[in-house]
Coordinates of N, CA and C in Angstrom, one line a residue:
M951 N 36.3 -33.9 -103.0 CA 36.4 -32.5 -102.7 C 37.2 -32.3 -101.4
R952 N 37.6 -31.1 -101.1 CA 38.4 -30.8 -99.9 C 37.7 -29.7 -99.2
E953 N 37.9 -29.6 -97.9 CA 37.4 -28.5 -97.1 C 38.2 -27.3 -97.4
P954 N 37.6 -26.1 -97.1 CA 38.3 -24.8 -97.5 C 39.7 -24.7 -96.9
D955 N 40.0 -25.3 -95.7 CA 41.3 -25.2 -95.1 C 42.3 -26.2 -95.7
G956 N 41.9 -26.9 -96.7 CA 42.8 -27.8 -97.4 C 43.0 -29.1 -96.7
G957 N 42.1 -29.5 -95.8 CA 42.3 -30.7 -95.0 C 42.1 -32.0 -95.9
Q958 N 41.7 -33.1 -95.2 CA 41.6 -34.3 -95.9 C 40.4 -34.3 -96.9
P959 N 40.6 -35.0 -98.0 CA 39.5 -35.1 -99.0 C 38.2 -35.6 -98.4
L960 N 37.1 -35.1 -98.8 CA 35.8 -35.5 -98.4 C 35.1 -36.2 -99.6
E961 N 34.5 -37.3 -99.3 CA 33.7 -38.0 -100.3 C 32.2 -37.9 -100.0
L962 N 31.5 -37.3 -100.9 CA 30.0 -37.1 -100.8 C 29.3 -37.9 -101.8
V963 N 28.2 -38.4 -101.5 CA 27.3 -39.2 -102.4 C 26.1 -38.3 -102.7
A964 N 25.8 -38.1 -104.0 CA 24.7 -37.2 -104.4 C 24.0 -37.8 -105.6
R965 N 22.7 -37.6 -105.7 CA 21.9 -38.1 -106.8 C 21.9 -37.1 -108.0
A966 N 22.3 -35.9 -107.7 CA 22.3 -34.8 -108.7 C 23.4 -33.8 -108.3
L967 N 23.9 -33.1 -109.3 CA 24.9 -32.1 -109.1 C 24.6 -30.9 -109.9
V968 N 24.6 -29.7 -109.3 CA 24.4 -28.4 -110.0 C 25.7 -27.7 -109.9
L969 N 26.3 -27.3 -111.1 CA 27.5 -26.6 -111.1 C 27.2 -25.1 -111.2
A970 N 27.6 -24.3 -110.2 CA 27.4 -22.9 -110.2 C 28.7 -22.2 -109.8
C971 N 29.7 -22.6 -110.5 CA 31.1 -22.1 -110.2 C 31.5 -20.8 -111.0
G972 N 30.6 -20.3 -111.8 CA 30.9 -19.0 -112.5 C 31.9 -19.1 -113.6
V973 N 32.2 -18.0 -114.2 CA 33.1 -17.9 -115.3 C 34.2 -16.9 -115.1
W974 N 34.7 -16.7 -113.9 CA 35.6 -15.6 -113.6 C 37.0 -16.0 -113.3
D975 N 37.4 -17.2 -113.7 CA 38.7 -17.7 -113.3 C 39.9 -17.4 -114.1
I976 N 39.7 -17.4 -115.4 CA 40.8 -17.3 -116.4 C 40.5 -16.1 -117.3
P977 N 41.4 -15.1 -117.3 CA 41.2 -14.0 -118.3 C 41.3 -14.4 -119.7
V978 N 40.5 -13.9 -120.6 CA 40.6 -14.1 -122.0 C 41.7 -13.3 -122.6
R979 N 42.6 -13.8 -123.3 CA 43.8 -13.1 -123.8 C 43.6 -12.7 -125.2
L980 N 44.3 -11.6 -125.6 CA 44.3 -11.2 -127.0 C 45.0 -12.2 -127.9
P981 N 44.4 -12.6 -129.0 CA 45.0 -13.6 -129.9 C 46.0 -13.0 -130.8
C982 N 47.0 -12.4 -130.3 CA 48.0 -11.8 -131.2 C 49.4 -11.9 -130.6
P983 N 50.4 -11.8 -131.4 CA 51.8 -11.8 -130.9 C 52.0 -10.6 -129.9
G984 N 52.7 -10.9 -128.8 CA 52.9 -9.9 -127.8 C 51.9 -9.9 -126.6
A985 N 50.9 -10.7 -126.7 CA 49.8 -10.7 -125.7 C 50.4 -11.2 -124.4
E986 N 51.5 -11.9 -124.4 CA 52.1 -12.4 -123.2 C 53.1 -11.5 -122.5
L987 N 53.3 -10.3 -123.1 CA 54.3 -9.4 -122.6 C 53.9 -8.9 -121.2
P988 N 54.8 -8.5 -120.3 CA 54.4 -8.2 -118.9 C 53.6 -6.9 -118.8
H989 N 53.7 -6.0 -119.8 CA 52.9 -4.8 -119.7 C 51.5 -4.9 -120.2
V990 N 51.1 -6.1 -120.6 CA 49.7 -6.4 -121.0 C 49.0 -7.0 -119.8
I991 N 48.0 -6.3 -119.4 CA 47.3 -6.5 -118.1 C 45.9 -7.0 -118.4
S992 N 45.5 -8.0 -117.6 CA 44.2 -8.7 -117.8 C 43.1 -8.2 -116.8
R993 N 43.6 -7.7 -115.7 CA 42.7 -7.2 -114.7 C 43.0 -5.8 -114.2
F994 N 42.0 -5.0 -114.2 CA 42.2 -3.6 -113.9 C 42.1 -3.4 -112.4
T995 N 43.1 -2.7 -111.8 CA 43.1 -2.5 -110.3 C 43.3 -1.0 -110.0
E996 N 44.5 -0.5 -109.9 CA 44.8 0.8 -109.5 C 45.2 1.7 -110.6
P997 N 44.6 2.9 -110.8 CA 44.8 3.7 -112.0 C 46.0 4.7 -111.9
T998 N 46.3 5.1 -110.6 CA 47.3 6.2 -110.4 C 48.7 6.0 -111.0
E999 N 49.1 4.7 -111.0 CA 50.5 4.5 -111.5 C 50.6 4.7 -113.0
Y1000 N 49.5 4.9 -113.7 CA 49.6 5.1 -115.1 C 49.5 6.6 -115.5
F1001 N 49.6 7.5 -114.6 CA 49.6 8.9 -114.8 C 50.5 9.3 -115.9
D1002 N 49.9 10.0 -116.9 CA 50.7 10.6 -118.1 C 51.3 9.5 -119.0
E1003 N 50.9 8.3 -118.8 CA 51.4 7.2 -119.7 C 50.5 6.9 -120.8
P1004 N 51.0 6.6 -122.0 CA 50.1 6.2 -123.1 C 49.6 4.8 -122.8
V1005 N 48.3 4.7 -122.7 CA 47.6 3.4 -122.3 C 46.6 3.0 -123.4
L1006 N 46.6 1.8 -123.7 CA 45.6 1.2 -124.6 C 44.7 0.3 -123.9
V1007 N 43.4 0.5 -123.9 CA 42.4 -0.3 -123.3 C 41.6 -1.0 -124.5
V1008 N 41.5 -2.3 -124.4 CA 40.8 -3.1 -125.4 C 39.7 -3.9 -124.8
G1009 N 38.5 -3.8 -125.3 CA 37.4 -4.5 -124.8 C 36.1 -3.9 -125.3
G1010 N 35.0 -4.6 -125.0 CA 33.7 -4.1 -125.5 C 32.6 -4.1 -124.5
G1011 N 32.9 -4.4 -123.2 CA 31.9 -4.5 -122.2 C 32.0 -3.4 -121.2
N1012 N 31.1 -3.4 -120.2 CA 31.1 -2.4 -119.2 C 32.4 -2.2 -118.4
S1013 N 33.1 -3.4 -118.1 CA 34.3 -3.3 -117.3 C 35.4 -2.6 -118.1
A1014 N 35.5 -2.8 -119.4 CA 36.5 -2.1 -120.2 C 36.2 -0.6 -120.3
V1015 N 34.9 -0.3 -120.4 CA 34.6 1.2 -120.4 C 34.9 1.8 -119.1
Y1016 N 34.6 1.2 -118.0 CA 34.9 1.7 -116.7 C 36.4 1.9 -116.5
A1017 N 37.2 0.9 -116.9 CA 38.6 1.0 -116.8 C 39.2 2.2 -117.6
A1018 N 38.7 2.4 -118.8 CA 39.1 3.5 -119.7 C 38.8 4.8 -119.0
L1019 N 37.6 4.9 -118.5 CA 37.1 6.2 -117.9 C 37.9 6.5 -116.6
T1020 N 38.2 5.5 -115.8 CA 38.9 5.6 -114.6 C 40.4 6.0 -114.9
L1021 N 41.0 5.4 -115.9 CA 42.4 5.8 -116.3 C 42.4 7.2 -116.8
A1022 N 41.4 7.6 -117.5 CA 41.3 9.0 -118.0 C 41.2 10.0 -116.9
E1023 N 40.4 9.6 -115.9 CA 40.3 10.5 -114.7 C 41.6 10.6 -113.9
A1024 N 42.4 9.6 -114.0 CA 43.8 9.6 -113.4 C 44.8 10.2 -114.3
H1025 N 44.4 10.8 -115.4 CA 45.2 11.5 -116.3 C 46.2 10.7 -117.1
A1026 N 45.8 9.4 -117.3 CA 46.6 8.6 -118.3 C 46.2 9.1 -119.7
K1027 N 47.0 8.8 -120.7 CA 46.7 9.1 -122.1 C 46.1 7.9 -122.7
V1028 N 44.7 7.9 -122.6 CA 44.0 6.7 -122.9 C 43.5 6.6 -124.4
T1029 N 43.8 5.5 -125.0 CA 43.1 5.1 -126.3 C 42.3 3.9 -126.0
F1030 N 41.0 3.9 -126.3 CA 40.1 2.8 -126.1 C 39.7 2.2 -127.4
A1031 N 40.0 0.9 -127.6 CA 39.8 0.3 -128.9 C 38.6 -0.8 -128.8
M1032 N 37.7 -0.7 -129.7 CA 36.6 -1.6 -129.8 C 36.4 -2.1 -131.2
R1033 N 35.8 -3.3 -131.3 CA 35.6 -3.8 -132.6 C 34.4 -3.2 -133.3
R1034 N 33.5 -2.6 -132.6 CA 32.3 -1.9 -133.2 C 31.9 -0.7 -132.3
E1035 N 31.0 0.1 -132.8 CA 30.5 1.2 -132.1 C 29.8 0.8 -130.8
P1036 N 30.0 1.6 -129.7 CA 29.3 1.2 -128.5 C 27.9 1.6 -128.6
V1037 N 27.0 0.6 -128.3 CA 25.6 0.8 -128.3 C 25.0 0.2 -127.1
A1038 N 24.1 0.9 -126.4 CA 23.4 0.4 -125.2 C 22.8 -1.0 -125.5
G1039 N 23.0 -1.9 -124.6 CA 22.5 -3.3 -124.7 C 23.4 -4.2 -125.5
Q1040 N 24.3 -3.7 -126.2 CA 25.3 -4.5 -127.0 C 26.4 -5.0 -126.0
S1041 N 26.7 -6.2 -126.0 CA 27.7 -6.8 -125.0 C 27.3 -6.4 -123.6
H1042 N 26.0 -6.3 -123.3 CA 25.5 -5.9 -122.0 C 25.9 -4.5 -121.6
L1043 N 26.3 -3.6 -122.5 CA 26.6 -2.2 -122.2 C 25.4 -1.5 -121.7
R1044 N 25.5 -0.9 -120.5 CA 24.4 -0.2 -119.9 C 24.3 1.2 -120.6
P1045 N 23.1 1.7 -120.7 CA 22.9 3.0 -121.3 C 23.7 4.1 -120.7
F1046 N 23.8 4.2 -119.4 CA 24.6 5.3 -118.7 C 26.1 5.1 -118.9
V1047 N 26.5 3.9 -119.1 CA 27.9 3.6 -119.4 C 28.3 4.2 -120.8
V1048 N 27.4 3.9 -121.8 CA 27.6 4.4 -123.1 C 27.6 6.0 -123.1
R1049 N 26.7 6.5 -122.3 CA 26.6 8.0 -122.2 C 27.9 8.6 -121.6
D1050 N 28.4 8.0 -120.6 CA 29.6 8.5 -119.9 C 30.8 8.4 -120.9
L1051 N 30.8 7.3 -121.6 CA 31.9 7.1 -122.6 C 31.8 8.2 -123.7
E1052 N 30.7 8.5 -124.2 CA 30.5 9.5 -125.3 C 30.8 10.9 -124.7
M1053 N 30.5 11.1 -123.5 CA 30.8 12.4 -122.9 C 32.4 12.6 -122.8
A1054 N 33.0 11.5 -122.3 CA 34.5 11.6 -122.2 C 35.2 11.8 -123.5
V1055 N 34.7 11.1 -124.5 CA 35.3 11.3 -125.9 C 35.0 12.8 -126.4
A1056 N 33.8 13.3 -126.2 CA 33.5 14.6 -126.6 C 34.3 15.7 -125.9
D1057 N 34.6 15.4 -124.6 CA 35.4 16.3 -123.8 C 36.9 16.2 -124.0
G1058 N 37.3 15.2 -124.8 CA 38.7 15.0 -125.1 C 39.5 14.3 -124.0
R1059 N 38.8 13.6 -123.1 CA 39.5 13.0 -122.0 C 40.1 11.6 -122.4
L1060 N 39.6 11.0 -123.5 CA 40.2 9.8 -124.0 C 39.8 9.8 -125.5
K1061 N 40.6 8.9 -126.2 CA 40.4 8.7 -127.6 C 39.7 7.4 -127.9
L1062 N 38.6 7.3 -128.6 CA 37.9 6.1 -128.9 C 38.2 5.7 -130.4
L1063 N 38.6 4.4 -130.5 CA 38.8 3.8 -131.9 C 37.8 2.7 -132.0
T1064 N 37.0 2.7 -133.0 CA 36.0 1.6 -133.2 C 36.3 1.0 -134.6
G1065 N 35.9 -0.3 -134.7 CA 36.2 -1.0 -136.0 C 37.6 -1.3 -136.1
V1066 N 38.3 -1.7 -135.0 CA 39.7 -2.1 -135.0 C 39.9 -3.3 -134.1
I1067 N 41.0 -4.0 -134.4 CA 41.5 -5.1 -133.6 C 43.0 -4.9 -133.4
V1068 N 43.5 -5.5 -132.4 CA 45.0 -5.5 -132.1 C 45.6 -6.7 -132.8
T1069 N 46.6 -6.4 -133.6 CA 47.3 -7.5 -134.3 C 48.7 -7.8 -133.8
R1070 N 49.3 -6.9 -133.1 CA 50.6 -7.1 -132.5 C 50.9 -6.1 -131.4
I1071 N 51.5 -6.6 -130.3 CA 51.9 -5.7 -129.2 C 53.4 -5.8 -129.1
E1072 N 54.0 -4.6 -129.0 CA 55.4 -4.5 -128.7 C 55.7 -3.7 -127.4
P1073 N 56.9 -3.6 -126.9 CA 57.1 -3.0 -125.6 C 56.5 -1.6 -125.4
A1074 N 56.5 -0.8 -126.5 CA 56.0 0.6 -126.3 C 54.9 1.0 -127.3
R1075 N 54.4 0.0 -128.1 CA 53.4 0.4 -129.1 C 52.6 -0.8 -129.4
A1076 N 51.5 -0.6 -130.0 CA 50.6 -1.7 -130.5 C 50.2 -1.4 -131.9
W1077 N 50.0 -2.5 -132.7 CA 49.6 -2.4 -134.1 C 48.2 -2.7 -134.2
M1078 N 47.4 -1.8 -134.9 CA 46.0 -2.0 -135.0 C 45.6 -2.2 -136.5
Q1079 N 44.5 -3.0 -136.6 CA 44.0 -3.3 -138.0 C 42.6 -2.9 -138.1
P1080 N 42.2 -1.9 -139.0 CA 40.8 -1.6 -139.2 C 40.1 -2.8 -139.7
V1081 N 38.9 -3.0 -139.2 CA 38.1 -4.2 -139.6 C 36.6 -3.8 -139.8
E1082 N 35.9 -4.7 -140.5 CA 34.5 -4.7 -140.5 C 34.0 -5.7 -139.6
Y1083 N 33.3 -5.4 -138.6 CA 32.9 -6.3 -137.5 C 32.2 -7.5 -138.1
D1084 N 32.7 -8.7 -137.6 CA 32.1 -10.0 -138.0 C 32.3 -10.9 -136.9
A1085 N 31.3 -11.2 -136.1 CA 31.4 -12.1 -135.0 C 31.8 -13.5 -135.3
E1086 N 31.5 -13.9 -136.6 CA 31.9 -15.3 -137.0 C 33.3 -15.4 -137.5
H1087 N 34.0 -14.3 -137.8 CA 35.3 -14.3 -138.2 C 36.3 -14.7 -137.1
P1088 N 37.3 -15.4 -137.4 CA 38.2 -15.9 -136.3 C 38.8 -14.7 -135.4
S1089 N 39.1 -13.6 -136.1 CA 39.6 -12.5 -135.3 C 38.6 -11.5 -134.9
G1090 N 37.3 -11.7 -135.2 CA 36.2 -10.8 -134.8 C 35.9 -9.7 -135.8
G1091 N 36.6 -9.7 -136.9 CA 36.4 -8.7 -137.9 C 37.2 -9.0 -139.2
R1092 N 36.7 -8.5 -140.3 CA 37.4 -8.7 -141.6 C 38.2 -7.4 -141.9
P1093 N 39.5 -7.6 -142.2 CA 40.3 -6.4 -142.5 C 39.8 -5.6 -143.6
N1094 N 39.7 -4.3 -143.4 CA 39.2 -3.4 -144.5 C 40.0 -2.1 -144.6
G1095 N 41.3 -2.1 -144.1 CA 42.0 -0.9 -144.2 C 43.5 -1.1 -143.9
T1096 N 44.3 -0.1 -143.8 CA 45.7 -0.2 -143.6 C 46.1 -0.3 -142.1
P1097 N 46.9 -1.2 -141.7 CA 47.3 -1.3 -140.3 C 48.0 0.0 -139.9
F1098 N 48.0 0.3 -138.6 CA 48.7 1.5 -138.1 C 49.1 1.2 -136.7
E1099 N 50.1 2.0 -136.2 CA 50.6 1.8 -134.9 C 50.2 3.0 -134.0
L1100 N 50.2 2.7 -132.7 CA 49.9 3.8 -131.7 C 50.7 3.5 -130.5
P1101 N 51.1 4.6 -129.8 CA 51.9 4.4 -128.6 C 51.1 3.7 -127.5
A1102 N 51.7 2.7 -126.8 CA 51.0 2.0 -125.8 C 52.1 1.5 -124.8
R1103 N 52.3 2.3 -123.8 CA 53.3 1.8 -122.7 C 52.7 0.7 -121.9
F1104 N 51.3 0.7 -121.8 CA 50.6 -0.4 -121.1 C 49.4 -0.7 -121.9
V1105 N 49.0 -2.0 -121.9 CA 47.8 -2.5 -122.7 C 46.9 -3.2 -121.7
F1106 N 45.7 -2.7 -121.6 CA 44.7 -3.4 -120.7 C 43.8 -4.3 -121.7
A1107 N 44.0 -5.6 -121.6 CA 43.1 -6.5 -122.5 C 42.0 -7.0 -121.6
L1108 N 40.9 -6.2 -121.6 CA 39.7 -6.5 -120.7 C 38.6 -7.2 -121.6
L1109 N 38.9 -8.4 -121.9 CA 38.0 -9.1 -122.8 C 37.1 -10.1 -122.1
G1110 N 37.0 -10.1 -120.8 CA 36.2 -11.0 -120.1 C 37.0 -12.2 -119.6
Q1111 N 36.2 -13.1 -119.0 CA 36.8 -14.3 -118.3 C 36.3 -15.6 -118.9
R1112 N 36.9 -16.7 -118.6 CA 36.3 -18.0 -118.9 C 36.5 -18.9 -117.7
P1113 N 35.6 -19.9 -117.6 CA 35.6 -20.8 -116.4 C 36.9 -21.7 -116.4
D1114 N 37.2 -22.1 -115.2 CA 38.2 -23.1 -115.0 C 37.6 -24.4 -115.4
G1115 N 38.2 -25.1 -116.4 CA 37.6 -26.3 -116.9 C 38.0 -27.6 -116.1
E1116 N 38.7 -27.4 -115.0 CA 39.2 -28.6 -114.3 C 38.1 -29.5 -113.8
I1117 N 37.1 -28.9 -113.2 CA 36.0 -29.7 -112.6 C 35.2 -30.3 -113.7
M1118 N 35.0 -29.6 -114.9 CA 34.3 -30.2 -116.0 C 35.1 -31.4 -116.6
G1119 N 36.4 -31.3 -116.6 CA 37.2 -32.4 -117.0 C 37.2 -33.6 -116.1
L1120 N 37.1 -33.3 -114.8 CA 37.0 -34.5 -113.9 C 35.7 -35.2 -114.0
L1121 N 34.7 -34.4 -114.4 CA 33.4 -35.0 -114.6 C 33.2 -35.6 -116.0
G1122 N 34.2 -35.4 -116.8 CA 34.0 -35.9 -118.2 C 33.1 -35.2 -119.1
L1123 N 32.9 -33.9 -118.8 CA 31.9 -33.1 -119.5 C 32.5 -32.5 -120.8
E1124 N 31.8 -32.6 -121.9 CA 32.3 -31.9 -123.1 C 32.1 -30.4 -122.9
Q1125 N 33.0 -29.6 -123.4 CA 33.0 -28.2 -123.2 C 32.9 -27.4 -124.6
T1126 N 32.2 -26.3 -124.5 CA 32.1 -25.4 -125.7 C 33.4 -24.6 -125.8
A1127 N 33.5 -23.8 -126.9 CA 34.7 -23.0 -127.1 C 34.9 -22.0 -126.0
D1128 N 33.9 -21.5 -125.3 CA 34.0 -20.5 -124.3 C 34.2 -21.2 -122.9
G1129 N 34.4 -22.5 -122.9 CA 34.7 -23.2 -121.6 C 33.5 -23.7 -120.8
R1130 N 32.3 -23.4 -121.3 CA 31.1 -23.9 -120.6 C 30.8 -25.3 -121.0
P1131 N 30.1 -26.1 -120.1 CA 29.8 -27.4 -120.5 C 28.7 -27.4 -121.6
V1132 N 28.8 -28.4 -122.5 CA 27.7 -28.6 -123.5 C 26.5 -29.0 -122.7
Q1133 N 25.3 -28.3 -123.0 CA 24.2 -28.6 -122.2 C 22.9 -28.3 -123.0
N1134 N 21.8 -28.8 -122.5 CA 20.5 -28.5 -123.1 C 20.1 -27.0 -122.8
S1135 N 19.9 -26.2 -123.9 CA 19.7 -24.8 -123.7 C 18.4 -24.4 -123.0
E1136 N 17.5 -25.4 -122.9 CA 16.2 -25.1 -122.2 C 16.2 -25.6 -120.8
T1137 N 16.8 -26.8 -120.5 CA 16.8 -27.3 -119.2 C 18.1 -27.1 -118.4
Y1138 N 19.2 -26.8 -119.1 CA 20.5 -26.6 -118.6 C 21.1 -27.9 -118.0
E1139 N 20.6 -29.0 -118.4 CA 21.2 -30.3 -118.0 C 22.3 -30.6 -119.0
T1140 N 23.5 -31.0 -118.5 CA 24.6 -31.3 -119.4 C 24.4 -32.7 -120.0
L1141 N 25.4 -33.1 -120.8 CA 25.3 -34.4 -121.5 C 25.4 -35.6 -120.5
S1142 N 25.9 -35.3 -119.3 CA 25.9 -36.3 -118.2 C 24.6 -36.2 -117.4
P1143 N 23.8 -37.2 -117.4 CA 22.5 -37.1 -116.7 C 22.6 -36.7 -115.2
N1144 N 21.7 -35.8 -114.8 CA 21.6 -35.3 -113.4 C 22.8 -34.4 -113.1
V1145 N 23.4 -33.8 -114.1 CA 24.4 -32.8 -113.8 C 24.0 -31.5 -114.6
W1146 N 23.6 -30.5 -113.8 CA 23.1 -29.2 -114.4 C 24.1 -28.1 -114.2
T1147 N 23.8 -27.0 -114.9 CA 24.6 -25.7 -114.6 C 23.6 -24.6 -114.2
A1148 N 24.2 -23.7 -113.4 CA 23.3 -22.6 -112.9 C 24.2 -21.3 -112.9
G1149 N 23.5 -20.2 -113.1 CA 24.2 -18.9 -113.1 C 24.9 -18.7 -114.4
S1150 N 26.0 -17.9 -114.3 CA 26.7 -17.5 -115.5 C 27.4 -18.7 -116.2
L1151 N 27.6 -19.8 -115.5 CA 28.1 -20.9 -116.2 C 27.1 -21.5 -117.2
A1152 N 25.8 -21.2 -117.0 CA 24.8 -21.8 -117.9 C 24.7 -21.1 -119.3
G1153 N 25.3 -19.9 -119.4 CA 25.2 -19.3 -120.7 C 25.7 -17.8 -120.7
P1154 N 26.3 -17.3 -121.8 CA 26.8 -16.0 -121.8 C 25.8 -14.9 -121.6
K1155 N 24.5 -15.2 -121.9 CA 23.5 -14.1 -121.8 C 22.7 -14.1 -120.5
I1156 N 23.2 -14.9 -119.6 CA 22.5 -15.0 -118.3 C 23.2 -14.0 -117.3
D1157 N 22.4 -12.9 -117.0 CA 23.0 -11.9 -116.1 C 23.2 -12.4 -114.7
I1158 N 24.3 -12.0 -114.1 CA 24.7 -12.5 -112.8 C 23.7 -12.3 -111.8
I1159 N 23.1 -11.1 -111.8 CA 22.1 -10.7 -110.7 C 20.7 -11.0 -111.0
I1160 N 20.2 -10.6 -112.2 CA 18.8 -10.6 -112.5 C 18.4 -12.0 -113.1
T1161 N 18.9 -12.2 -114.3 CA 18.4 -13.4 -115.0 C 18.9 -14.7 -114.3
A1162 N 20.0 -14.7 -113.7 CA 20.5 -15.9 -113.0 C 19.6 -16.3 -111.9
R1163 N 18.9 -15.4 -111.2 CA 18.1 -15.8 -110.1 C 16.9 -16.7 -110.6
T1164 N 16.3 -16.3 -111.7 CA 15.2 -17.0 -112.3 C 15.7 -18.4 -112.9
Q1165 N 16.8 -18.3 -113.6 CA 17.4 -19.5 -114.2 C 17.8 -20.5 -113.1
T1166 N 18.4 -20.1 -112.1 CA 18.8 -21.0 -111.0 C 17.6 -21.6 -110.3
A1167 N 16.6 -20.8 -110.1 CA 15.4 -21.4 -109.4 C 14.7 -22.4 -110.3
G1168 N 14.8 -22.2 -111.6 CA 14.2 -23.2 -112.5 C 15.0 -24.5 -112.5
V1169 N 16.3 -24.4 -112.4 CA 17.1 -25.6 -112.3 C 16.9 -26.4 -111.0
V1170 N 16.8 -25.6 -109.9 CA 16.5 -26.3 -108.7 C 15.2 -27.0 -108.7
Q1171 N 14.2 -26.4 -109.3 CA 12.9 -27.1 -109.4 C 13.0 -28.3 -110.3
R1172 N 13.7 -28.3 -111.4 CA 13.8 -29.5 -112.2 C 14.5 -30.6 -111.5
V1173 N 15.6 -30.2 -110.7 CA 16.3 -31.3 -109.9 C 15.3 -31.9 -108.9
A1174 N 14.5 -31.0 -108.2 CA 13.6 -31.5 -107.2 C 12.5 -32.5 -107.9
D1175 N 12.0 -32.0 -109.0 CA 11.1 -32.8 -109.8 C 11.7 -34.2 -110.2
R1176 N 12.9 -34.1 -110.7 CA 13.6 -35.4 -111.2 C 13.7 -36.3 -110.0
L1177 N 14.2 -35.8 -108.9 CA 14.5 -36.7 -107.8 C 13.2 -37.2 -107.1
G1178 N 12.1 -36.4 -107.3 CA 10.8 -36.8 -106.7 C 10.0 -37.7 -107.7
G1179 N 10.6 -38.0 -108.8 CA 9.9 -38.9 -109.8 C 9.0 -38.2 -110.7
K1180 N 9.0 -36.8 -110.7 CA 8.2 -36.0 -111.6 C 9.0 -35.2 -112.5
E1181 N 9.0 -35.5 -113.8 CA 9.8 -34.8 -114.8 C 9.2 -33.4 -115.1
S1182 N 10.0 -32.4 -115.3 CA 9.5 -31.0 -115.7 C 10.5 -30.4 -116.7
R1183 N 10.0 -29.4 -117.3 CA 10.9 -28.7 -118.3 C 11.3 -27.3 -117.7

């Protein structure tokens, strides 16, 4: 490892290692042609430059909803696309976030499309495919309608993040499809003995603030018990 200032490498000896490096390093990209185009944006920042522009927001979580609402407040022409109807608790959607989205749709501030996926992105438009939601399907849904196009001068693909797998690779850890280490779902120990995960790296359903506190405390206790010669679950 190196110090934050990039100085000489440091060598540390440890009997156990807890990985708590999060999953916010690499944006998840749309799996379609055109996803690499420069007007496809993975992180939402400033809304004002999109005033009066046709904008497509794609995603199913709180961040995607916030971005769509903020762009609508900045008077962008927003279409928000989701694979399924927004429901509180689904994809960690908060009840008041769903409420604000429903109010914006009812007021005509943005257009909501559900049961659709993006199949192609071009410089000024996007092609959409109606689907029946299916989490096990490679594209997230089974086609059940006729593809259509809509204007999209900018596309916000707000599909979440995945961890940087470099440290896992250096440790020789096997990784799952979402970039997390393969691990025991109860103890959070990886396939490498005495290497654990904590926080959001431990699983997609572990909330950053609430659940992660309990999960991390449990991991720390297991490490302490292991090093003290007492095994715990």
